mmCIF file of C-alpha atoms in Angstrom:
data_model
loop_
_atom_site.group_PDB
_atom_site.id
_atom_site.type_symbol
_atom_site.label_atom_id
_atom_site.label_comp_id
_atom_site.label_asym_id
_atom_site.label_seq_id
_atom_site.Cartn_x
_atom_site.Cartn_y
_atom_site.Cartn_z
ATOM 1 C CA MET A 1 -21.380 26.793 92.298
ATOM 2 C CA SER A 2 -18.219 28.135 94.802
ATOM 3 C CA ASN A 3 -14.900 27.006 93.236
ATOM 4 C CA LYS A 4 -13.652 26.059 96.676
ATOM 5 C CA ILE A 5 -8.773 27.023 96.643
ATOM 6 C CA GLY A 6 -7.001 24.262 96.115
ATOM 7 C CA PRO A 7 -4.799 23.582 99.660
ATOM 8 C CA ARG A 8 -1.683 24.998 98.839
ATOM 9 C CA ALA A 9 -2.509 28.570 96.862
ATOM 10 C CA VAL A 10 -1.537 31.088 97.603
ATOM 11 C CA VAL A 11 -4.343 33.356 96.664
ATOM 12 C CA LEU A 12 -2.906 36.949 97.688
ATOM 13 C CA LYS A 13 0.287 38.378 98.357
ATOM 14 C CA ALA A 14 2.477 40.802 98.198
ATOM 15 C CA GLY A 15 1.143 42.975 94.258
ATOM 16 C CA SER A 16 -1.852 41.476 94.576
ATOM 17 C CA HIS A 17 -4.621 44.768 94.759
ATOM 18 C CA GLY A 18 -8.491 44.460 93.706
ATOM 19 C CA PRO A 19 -12.122 43.592 95.894
ATOM 20 C CA ALA A 20 -10.574 41.007 97.850
ATOM 21 C CA VAL A 21 -7.075 42.849 98.964
ATOM 22 C CA ARG A 22 -9.953 45.427 99.795
ATOM 23 C CA LYS A 23 -11.753 43.287 101.661
ATOM 24 C CA LEU A 24 -8.572 41.778 103.382
ATOM 25 C CA GLU A 25 -7.644 44.843 104.830
ATOM 26 C CA ASN A 26 -11.068 45.437 106.495
ATOM 27 C CA GLU A 27 -11.090 42.301 107.887
ATOM 28 C CA LEU A 28 -7.774 42.834 109.357
ATOM 29 C CA LYS A 29 -8.616 46.453 110.693
ATOM 30 C CA GLU A 30 -11.671 44.893 112.496
ATOM 31 C CA ARG A 31 -9.175 42.620 114.649
ATOM 32 C CA GLY A 32 -6.714 45.825 115.113
ATOM 33 C CA LEU A 33 -4.269 43.912 112.905
ATOM 34 C CA LEU A 34 -3.969 45.966 109.984
ATOM 35 C CA LYS A 35 -2.750 49.794 111.306
ATOM 36 C CA GLY A 36 -2.625 52.970 108.743
ATOM 37 C CA PRO A 37 -5.620 53.145 105.752
ATOM 38 C CA VAL A 38 -7.816 50.639 103.229
ATOM 39 C CA ASP A 39 -6.380 50.973 99.742
ATOM 40 C CA GLY A 40 -6.931 47.541 98.535
ATOM 41 C CA HIS A 41 -2.976 46.855 97.670
ATOM 42 C CA TYR A 42 -1.035 43.772 99.411
ATOM 43 C CA ASP A 43 2.065 46.016 100.372
ATOM 44 C CA ARG A 44 4.033 45.759 103.843
ATOM 45 C CA ARG A 45 1.888 47.038 106.123
ATOM 46 C CA THR A 46 -1.386 44.360 104.877
ATOM 47 C CA ALA A 47 2.169 41.439 104.833
ATOM 48 C CA GLU A 48 2.505 42.332 108.519
ATOM 49 C CA ALA A 49 -1.282 41.831 109.263
ATOM 50 C CA VAL A 50 -1.400 38.525 107.627
ATOM 51 C CA LYS A 51 1.887 37.398 109.901
ATOM 52 C CA ARG A 52 -0.173 38.423 112.027
ATOM 53 C CA PHE A 53 -3.469 36.742 112.154
ATOM 54 C CA GLU A 54 -1.579 33.643 110.722
ATOM 55 C CA ARG A 55 0.611 33.713 114.800
ATOM 56 C CA ALA A 56 -3.148 34.270 116.629
ATOM 57 C CA ASN A 57 -4.335 31.126 114.733
ATOM 58 C CA ASP A 58 -1.119 29.171 115.227
ATOM 59 C CA ARG A 59 -0.550 28.807 111.352
ATOM 60 C CA LYS A 60 2.803 29.283 108.940
ATOM 61 C CA VAL A 61 3.855 32.456 109.061
ATOM 62 C CA ASP A 62 4.813 34.490 105.784
ATOM 63 C CA GLY A 63 2.672 36.866 105.360
ATOM 64 C CA GLN A 64 0.372 35.597 102.354
ATOM 65 C CA VAL A 65 -3.112 34.218 101.960
ATOM 66 C CA GLY A 66 -3.531 31.041 101.028
ATOM 67 C CA SER A 67 -6.470 29.096 100.934
ATOM 68 C CA TRP A 68 -7.028 28.277 104.687
ATOM 69 C CA ILE A 69 -7.599 32.549 105.593
ATOM 70 C CA TYR A 70 -9.327 32.913 102.290
ATOM 71 C CA ASN A 71 -12.221 31.810 103.224
ATOM 72 C CA LYS A 72 -11.724 31.671 107.639
ATOM 73 C CA LEU A 73 -12.676 35.417 105.702
ATOM 74 C CA GLN A 74 -14.674 34.780 103.534
ATOM 75 C CA LEU A 75 -12.892 36.763 101.245
ATOM 76 C CA GLY A 76 -14.569 35.762 97.945
ATOM 77 C CA ASP A 77 -15.243 32.326 96.619
ATOM 78 C CA ARG A 78 -12.816 31.654 93.250
ATOM 79 C CA PHE A 79 -9.236 32.509 92.233
ATOM 80 C CA ASP A 80 -9.130 34.888 89.257
ATOM 81 C CA GLY A 81 -5.200 35.830 88.689
ATOM 82 C CA PRO A 82 -3.234 33.999 85.977
ATOM 83 C CA LYS A 83 -2.089 30.290 85.340
ATOM 84 C CA GLY A 84 1.551 29.029 86.781
ATOM 85 C CA ASN A 85 1.158 32.411 88.999
ATOM 86 C CA GLN A 86 -0.764 32.239 91.419
ATOM 87 C CA GLY A 87 -0.875 35.148 94.043
ATOM 88 C CA GLY A 88 0.061 37.537 90.984
ATOM 89 C CA GLY A 89 -3.393 38.661 90.153
ATOM 90 C CA SER A 90 -6.545 39.959 91.492
ATOM 91 C CA VAL A 91 -9.406 37.413 93.293
ATOM 92 C CA HIS A 92 -13.360 39.123 93.073
ATOM 93 C CA GLY A 93 -16.066 38.286 94.813
ATOM 94 C CA GLY A 94 -17.552 39.401 98.170
ATOM 95 C CA SER A 95 -16.558 43.556 97.609
ATOM 96 C CA PRO A 96 -17.136 44.984 101.176
ATOM 97 C CA ASP A 97 -18.331 48.054 102.453
ATOM 98 C CA ASN A 98 -17.901 51.806 100.437
ATOM 99 C CA ALA A 99 -16.728 53.327 103.239
ATOM 100 C CA GLY A 100 -13.874 50.044 103.587
ATOM 101 C CA ASP A 101 -12.759 52.701 100.454
ATOM 102 C CA THR A 102 -11.119 54.902 102.791
ATOM 103 C CA GLY A 103 -11.105 52.473 106.279
ATOM 104 C CA LYS A 104 -13.461 54.270 107.885
ATOM 105 C CA THR A 105 -15.470 51.736 108.819
ATOM 106 C CA GLY A 106 -17.565 53.275 112.190
ATOM 107 C CA THR A 107 -17.717 49.292 112.962
ATOM 108 C CA PHE A 108 -15.153 47.179 116.169
ATOM 109 C CA ARG A 109 -15.272 44.147 117.571
ATOM 110 C CA THR A 110 -15.650 42.930 121.349
ATOM 111 C CA VAL A 111 -15.428 39.600 122.784
ATOM 112 C CA THR A 112 -16.578 38.029 125.652
ATOM 113 C CA ALA A 113 -13.674 34.549 126.676
ATOM 114 C CA ASN A 114 -13.931 32.449 130.041
ATOM 115 C CA ILE A 115 -10.082 31.067 129.391
ATOM 116 C CA LYS A 116 -10.859 28.813 132.235
ATOM 117 C CA SER A 117 -8.852 28.849 135.830
ATOM 118 C CA ASN A 118 -11.261 25.343 137.449
ATOM 119 C CA PRO A 119 -8.974 24.249 137.459
ATOM 120 C CA GLU A 120 -5.815 25.877 136.223
ATOM 121 C CA MET A 121 -4.732 25.632 133.458
ATOM 122 C CA PRO A 122 -1.013 25.557 131.613
ATOM 123 C CA GLN A 123 0.438 28.601 131.018
ATOM 124 C CA ALA A 124 1.262 27.923 127.905
ATOM 125 C CA GLN A 125 -2.213 26.925 127.901
ATOM 126 C CA VAL A 126 -3.697 30.289 128.620
ATOM 127 C CA LEU A 127 -1.244 32.397 126.050
ATOM 128 C CA HIS A 128 -2.697 31.042 123.713
ATOM 129 C CA ASP A 129 -6.197 31.526 124.273
ATOM 130 C CA VAL A 130 -5.840 35.108 125.829
ATOM 131 C CA ARG A 131 -3.929 36.138 122.165
ATOM 132 C CA LYS A 132 -5.986 34.151 119.694
ATOM 133 C CA ALA A 133 -9.263 35.708 121.905
ATOM 134 C CA ALA A 134 -6.769 39.146 121.311
ATOM 135 C CA ALA A 135 -7.096 38.497 117.827
ATOM 136 C CA GLN A 136 -10.724 38.516 117.334
ATOM 137 C CA GLY A 137 -11.321 42.018 118.524
ATOM 138 C CA ASP A 138 -10.015 44.804 120.216
ATOM 139 C CA LEU A 139 -12.164 45.527 123.218
ATOM 140 C CA ILE A 140 -12.322 41.566 125.679
ATOM 141 C CA GLY A 141 -14.291 41.285 129.149
ATOM 142 C CA TRP A 142 -11.939 38.817 130.652
ATOM 143 C CA GLN A 143 -14.353 35.782 133.037
ATOM 144 C CA GLU A 144 -12.216 33.443 135.490
ATOM 145 C CA ILE A 145 -8.659 35.493 135.265
ATOM 146 C CA SER A 146 -7.863 34.643 139.110
ATOM 147 C CA PRO A 147 -4.616 33.479 139.094
ATOM 148 C CA PRO A 148 -2.250 36.424 139.192
ATOM 149 C CA ARG A 149 -0.133 34.504 135.709
ATOM 150 C CA TYR A 150 -3.598 34.875 134.596
ATOM 151 C CA PHE A 151 -3.172 38.786 134.643
ATOM 152 C CA ASP A 152 0.149 38.541 133.554
ATOM 153 C CA ALA A 153 -0.823 36.652 130.192
ATOM 154 C CA ILE A 154 -3.374 39.603 129.360
ATOM 155 C CA LYS A 155 -0.892 42.570 130.183
ATOM 156 C CA SER A 156 1.721 40.601 127.631
ATOM 157 C CA LEU A 157 -0.266 41.621 124.691
ATOM 158 C CA GLY A 158 1.363 44.568 125.024
ATOM 159 C CA LYS A 159 1.699 48.608 125.397
ATOM 160 C CA GLU A 160 -0.146 48.743 121.976
ATOM 161 C CA TRP A 161 -3.654 47.094 124.825
ATOM 162 C CA GLY A 162 -5.171 49.038 127.803
ATOM 163 C CA HIS A 163 -6.247 47.319 130.969
ATOM 164 C CA TYR A 164 -8.873 48.482 133.618
ATOM 165 C CA MET A 165 -7.690 45.357 136.489
ATOM 166 C CA PRO A 166 -9.424 46.412 139.043
ATOM 167 C CA LYS A 167 -8.364 45.840 142.504
ATOM 168 C CA ASP A 168 -11.270 45.269 145.502
ATOM 169 C CA GLY A 169 -9.006 45.394 148.972
ATOM 170 C CA ASN A 170 -5.321 42.803 148.100
ATOM 171 C CA LEU A 171 -8.486 40.608 145.809
ATOM 172 C CA ARG A 172 -7.904 41.046 142.278
ATOM 173 C CA ILE A 173 -10.987 41.136 140.522
ATOM 174 C CA PRO A 174 -11.030 38.739 137.771
ATOM 175 C CA VAL A 175 -13.883 39.791 135.307
ATOM 176 C CA PRO A 176 -10.635 42.977 133.989
ATOM 177 C CA ILE A 177 -10.943 44.923 130.707
ATOM 178 C CA SER A 178 -9.504 45.403 127.392
ATOM 179 C CA TRP A 179 -9.544 47.948 124.400
ATOM 180 C CA LYS A 180 -7.274 48.413 121.257
ATOM 181 C CA LYS A 181 -4.909 52.376 122.140
ATOM 182 C CA SER A 182 -5.667 52.380 118.837
ATOM 183 C CA GLU A 183 -9.379 52.427 118.836
ATOM 184 C CA TRP A 184 -10.092 53.607 121.393
ATOM 185 C CA ASP A 185 -9.041 55.913 125.330
ATOM 186 C CA LEU A 186 -10.719 55.643 128.232
ATOM 187 C CA GLN A 187 -12.711 57.254 129.221
ATOM 188 C CA ASP A 188 -14.209 56.247 133.166
ATOM 189 C CA ALA A 189 -14.302 52.741 134.953
ATOM 190 C CA GLY A 190 -15.785 51.092 137.896
ATOM 191 C CA PHE A 191 -16.110 47.910 139.343
ATOM 192 C CA LYS A 192 -19.779 46.642 142.027
ATOM 193 C CA ARG A 193 -19.720 43.521 144.207
ATOM 194 C CA THR A 194 -22.507 41.857 143.756
ATOM 195 C CA HIS A 195 -22.676 39.762 146.625
ATOM 196 C CA ASP A 196 -19.576 37.976 149.121
ATOM 197 C CA GLY A 197 -18.527 34.641 148.076
ATOM 198 C CA LYS A 198 -18.932 30.653 149.864
ATOM 199 C CA ALA A 199 -15.059 29.797 150.667
ATOM 200 C CA LYS A 200 -14.195 27.167 148.958
ATOM 201 C CA VAL A 201 -17.086 27.121 147.304
ATOM 202 C CA SER A 202 -17.746 30.248 144.804
ATOM 203 C CA PRO A 203 -15.667 33.646 144.436
ATOM 204 C CA HIS A 204 -17.305 37.436 145.571
ATOM 205 C CA ARG A 205 -18.843 37.991 142.213
ATOM 206 C CA TYR A 206 -18.366 41.664 140.099
ATOM 207 C CA ILE A 207 -19.660 43.565 137.603
ATOM 208 C CA THR A 208 -16.024 45.847 135.990
ATOM 209 C CA TRP A 209 -17.955 49.112 133.193
ATOM 210 C CA ALA A 210 -15.550 50.888 130.962
ATOM 211 C CA LYS A 211 -16.707 54.187 128.755
ATOM 212 C CA LEU A 212 -14.690 53.890 126.360
ATOM 213 C CA LYS A 213 -15.033 56.370 123.597
ATOM 214 C CA ASN A 214 -14.463 55.285 119.494
ATOM 215 C CA LYS A 215 -11.042 57.660 118.183
ATOM 216 C CA GLU A 216 -12.574 56.856 114.579
ATOM 217 C CA THR A 217 -16.567 58.702 115.050
ATOM 218 C CA GLY A 218 -15.788 60.420 119.234
ATOM 219 C CA GLU A 219 -18.520 58.359 120.722
ATOM 220 C CA ASP A 220 -19.214 56.850 124.186
ATOM 221 C CA VAL A 221 -19.797 52.568 124.605
ATOM 222 C CA VAL A 222 -20.492 51.147 128.020
ATOM 223 C CA ARG A 223 -18.381 48.136 127.550
ATOM 224 C CA ILE A 224 -19.726 45.663 131.056
ATOM 225 C CA ASN A 225 -18.171 42.390 131.802
ATOM 226 C CA THR A 226 -19.250 40.003 134.680
ATOM 227 C CA HIS A 227 -19.510 36.431 135.819
ATOM 228 C CA LEU A 228 -22.137 34.947 137.405
ATOM 229 C CA VAL A 229 -22.597 32.253 140.577
ATOM 230 C CA SER A 230 -22.733 28.909 138.430
ATOM 231 C CA GLY A 231 -25.034 26.096 139.707
ATOM 232 C CA ALA A 232 -27.833 28.289 140.543
ATOM 233 C CA TRP A 233 -30.596 26.034 137.726
ATOM 234 C CA THR A 234 -29.026 22.753 138.968
ATOM 235 C CA LYS A 235 -32.391 20.132 139.454
ATOM 236 C CA SER A 236 -32.504 17.907 141.087
ATOM 237 C CA LYS A 237 -34.059 15.223 139.590
ATOM 238 C CA LEU A 238 -37.258 16.458 141.828
ATOM 239 C CA GLY A 239 -37.332 19.651 139.853
ATOM 240 C CA ARG A 240 -35.872 21.233 143.168
ATOM 241 C CA PRO A 241 -33.177 23.833 142.798
ATOM 242 C CA THR A 242 -30.055 21.508 143.940
ATOM 243 C CA THR A 243 -28.285 24.291 145.707
ATOM 244 C CA PRO A 244 -31.354 27.750 145.983
ATOM 245 C CA TRP A 245 -28.801 29.905 148.063
ATOM 246 C CA ARG A 246 -26.671 30.335 144.891
ATOM 247 C CA GLN A 247 -30.162 30.530 143.040
ATOM 248 C CA GLU A 248 -30.580 33.352 144.954
ATOM 249 C CA MET A 249 -27.140 35.193 144.160
ATOM 250 C CA TRP A 250 -27.821 34.779 140.423
ATOM 251 C CA LYS A 251 -31.199 36.763 141.119
ATOM 252 C CA LYS A 252 -29.131 39.347 143.726
ATOM 253 C CA HIS A 253 -26.081 40.124 140.632
ATOM 254 C CA MET A 254 -28.687 40.205 138.005
ATOM 255 C CA ALA A 255 -30.827 43.780 139.339
ATOM 256 C CA GLN A 256 -27.308 44.485 140.006
ATOM 257 C CA LEU A 257 -26.615 44.505 136.782
ATOM 258 C CA ASP A 258 -30.504 45.213 135.498
ATOM 259 C CA SER A 259 -30.061 48.666 137.084
ATOM 260 C CA MET A 260 -26.118 49.418 135.886
ATOM 261 C CA VAL A 261 -27.457 49.284 132.263
ATOM 262 C CA GLU A 262 -30.800 51.578 132.871
ATOM 263 C CA ARG A 263 -28.590 54.532 134.888
ATOM 264 C CA PHE A 264 -25.974 53.822 131.554
ATOM 265 C CA GLU A 265 -28.889 54.272 129.060
ATOM 266 C CA LYS A 266 -30.609 56.867 130.389
ATOM 267 C CA GLN A 267 -27.823 58.965 130.059
ATOM 268 C CA GLY A 268 -27.613 58.066 126.559
ATOM 269 C CA LEU A 269 -24.834 56.432 126.499
ATOM 270 C CA LYS A 270 -24.970 52.348 124.149
ATOM 271 C CA VAL A 271 -23.740 50.125 126.711
ATOM 272 C CA VAL A 272 -22.334 46.718 125.579
ATOM 273 C CA VAL A 273 -23.336 43.422 127.348
ATOM 274 C CA GLY A 274 -20.908 40.342 128.234
ATOM 275 C CA GLY A 275 -19.693 37.685 130.033
ATOM 276 C CA ASP A 276 -20.588 34.178 131.324
ATOM 277 C CA PHE A 277 -24.466 34.307 133.199
ATOM 278 C CA ASN A 278 -23.998 30.314 134.271
ATOM 279 C CA ARG A 279 -27.927 30.305 132.630
ATOM 280 C CA ASN A 280 -29.001 28.045 129.286
ATOM 281 C CA HIS A 281 -30.803 29.688 126.742
ATOM 282 C CA TYR A 282 -31.935 32.367 128.440
ATOM 283 C CA LYS A 283 -32.849 36.059 127.801
ATOM 284 C CA VAL A 284 -30.904 37.481 131.175
ATOM 285 C CA LEU A 285 -31.746 40.761 130.812
ATOM 286 C CA GLY A 286 -35.245 40.100 129.042
ATOM 287 C CA ASN A 287 -36.661 42.110 126.054
ATOM 288 C CA ASP A 288 -34.821 45.262 127.443
ATOM 289 C CA VAL A 289 -31.473 44.479 124.949
ATOM 290 C CA VAL A 290 -31.118 43.162 121.817
ATOM 291 C CA TYR A 291 -29.031 39.398 122.273
ATOM 292 C CA ASP A 292 -26.530 39.171 119.779
ATOM 293 C CA ASN A 293 -25.898 35.536 119.808
ATOM 294 C CA LYS A 294 -28.585 32.976 119.681
ATOM 295 C CA LEU A 295 -29.891 31.878 122.965
ATOM 296 C CA ASN A 296 -29.508 27.457 121.104
ATOM 297 C CA VAL A 297 -25.765 27.914 120.082
ATOM 298 C CA GLY A 298 -23.934 26.073 122.528
ATOM 299 C CA THR A 299 -20.567 28.333 123.499
ATOM 300 C CA HIS A 300 -20.327 25.616 127.134
ATOM 301 C CA GLY A 301 -20.802 22.360 125.310
ATOM 302 C CA SER A 302 -23.845 21.906 124.103
ATOM 303 C CA SER A 303 -25.373 24.894 126.526
ATOM 304 C CA THR A 304 -25.274 28.501 125.811
ATOM 305 C CA LEU A 305 -23.818 29.978 129.046
ATOM 306 C CA ASP A 306 -21.554 33.054 127.343
ATOM 307 C CA TYR A 307 -23.631 35.714 125.790
ATOM 308 C CA LEU A 308 -22.843 39.696 123.921
ATOM 309 C CA MET A 309 -26.056 40.985 124.431
ATOM 310 C CA HIS A 310 -26.167 45.882 123.590
ATOM 311 C CA THR A 311 -28.631 48.105 124.247
ATOM 312 C CA ARG A 312 -31.478 49.201 121.489
ATOM 313 C CA ASP A 313 -29.843 52.137 120.388
ATOM 314 C CA ARG A 314 -29.947 53.675 117.005
ATOM 315 C CA GLU A 315 -26.934 54.191 116.670
ATOM 316 C CA LEU A 316 -25.904 51.582 117.408
ATOM 317 C CA GLU A 317 -26.206 48.522 115.287
ATOM 318 C CA HIS A 318 -25.083 44.625 115.428
ATOM 319 C CA VAL A 319 -23.091 43.223 112.108
ATOM 320 C CA ARG A 320 -22.182 39.821 112.514
ATOM 321 C CA THR A 321 -21.632 37.307 115.762
ATOM 322 C CA LYS A 322 -19.083 34.586 115.466
ATOM 323 C CA TYR A 323 -17.896 32.197 117.607
ATOM 324 C CA GLU A 324 -13.897 31.334 118.325
ATOM 325 C CA ARG A 325 -13.718 27.627 119.605
ATOM 326 C CA GLY A 326 -10.566 26.440 118.770
ATOM 327 C CA LEU A 327 -9.998 27.364 121.847
ATOM 328 C CA HIS A 328 -7.810 25.456 124.997
ATOM 329 C CA SER A 329 -10.812 26.651 127.509
ATOM 330 C CA ASP A 330 -13.933 24.598 127.458
ATOM 331 C CA HIS A 331 -15.390 28.304 127.163
ATOM 332 C CA ASP A 332 -16.221 29.261 123.257
ATOM 333 C CA ALA A 333 -15.199 33.056 123.380
ATOM 334 C CA VAL A 334 -18.204 35.475 121.207
ATOM 335 C CA VAL A 335 -16.999 38.026 118.697
ATOM 336 C CA ALA A 336 -19.720 40.171 118.300
ATOM 337 C CA THR A 337 -19.581 43.070 115.311
ATOM 338 C CA TYR A 338 -20.757 46.162 115.847
ATOM 339 C CA ARG A 339 -21.509 49.680 113.880
ATOM 340 C CA LEU A 340 -21.728 53.224 115.642
ATOM 341 C CA LYS A 341 -23.291 55.158 112.740
#
């Protein structure tokens, strides 16, 4: 039986060491919050990384691991520190991969996050959602980034982030991609307009992609990001599409996405695809890819509209997926961890 940590307990802090600290460091490093090696010692670097995690999750910032962070990151199931000196001992349980001893795990986290702009949110909420999504990973595909101030919110993440924010004429494309510069080097990028929109009804639709080199492994990964037309699969009481043109545009968009994925695969590249697909509980790319979030777990209320998936490559392994539900947007962010072998 698991012994839960008391709500006021300080479980890990400066001076702590052991397997739980090492696992904490691995979790923080995967999120791009910890700089330097994983060594199992709770030092100043670890405390600063914990503070970044606390800020991203709107927690009290003290650089110490209490029960909330301990349980949130699943660091173990019991506290073995000496009585009356909580935080000075070590916590056991949940030992990390052996690769964590050096901090070279070959893992990365990618996020797909729809930051609602219809209707637009107050800027404080936009900033909150952007920062919370950024705290979850090191490679992010954004959707609904239409107002200029939404782009400003992403740029406010700081110099440690790189961004692909292309324009189509004078229009800033609303599906940008961001990456941690400490983890990735941009090799190439591009976009495709899949179809025109309808004035005051639906915007132009796009696919963006970025080819990035993972600094730890030297492997190239292509991250594709997109957002499809909504309402394509809404049906009338008679079972007919309410707006047939939306369904045709959705199919046209997906055909171009499928072709793009196939092109990168033929080049021998590992591909991760994500976005808001606006089709519920559906294998949008058939069986050509591995779906990394469950099709029956809602990301927009009870509907599964936001997906992460990857091509079938022996050197790209899906580790786990989680959902970030603490956003002001009407979509949850999907976060997937992968390992480059």
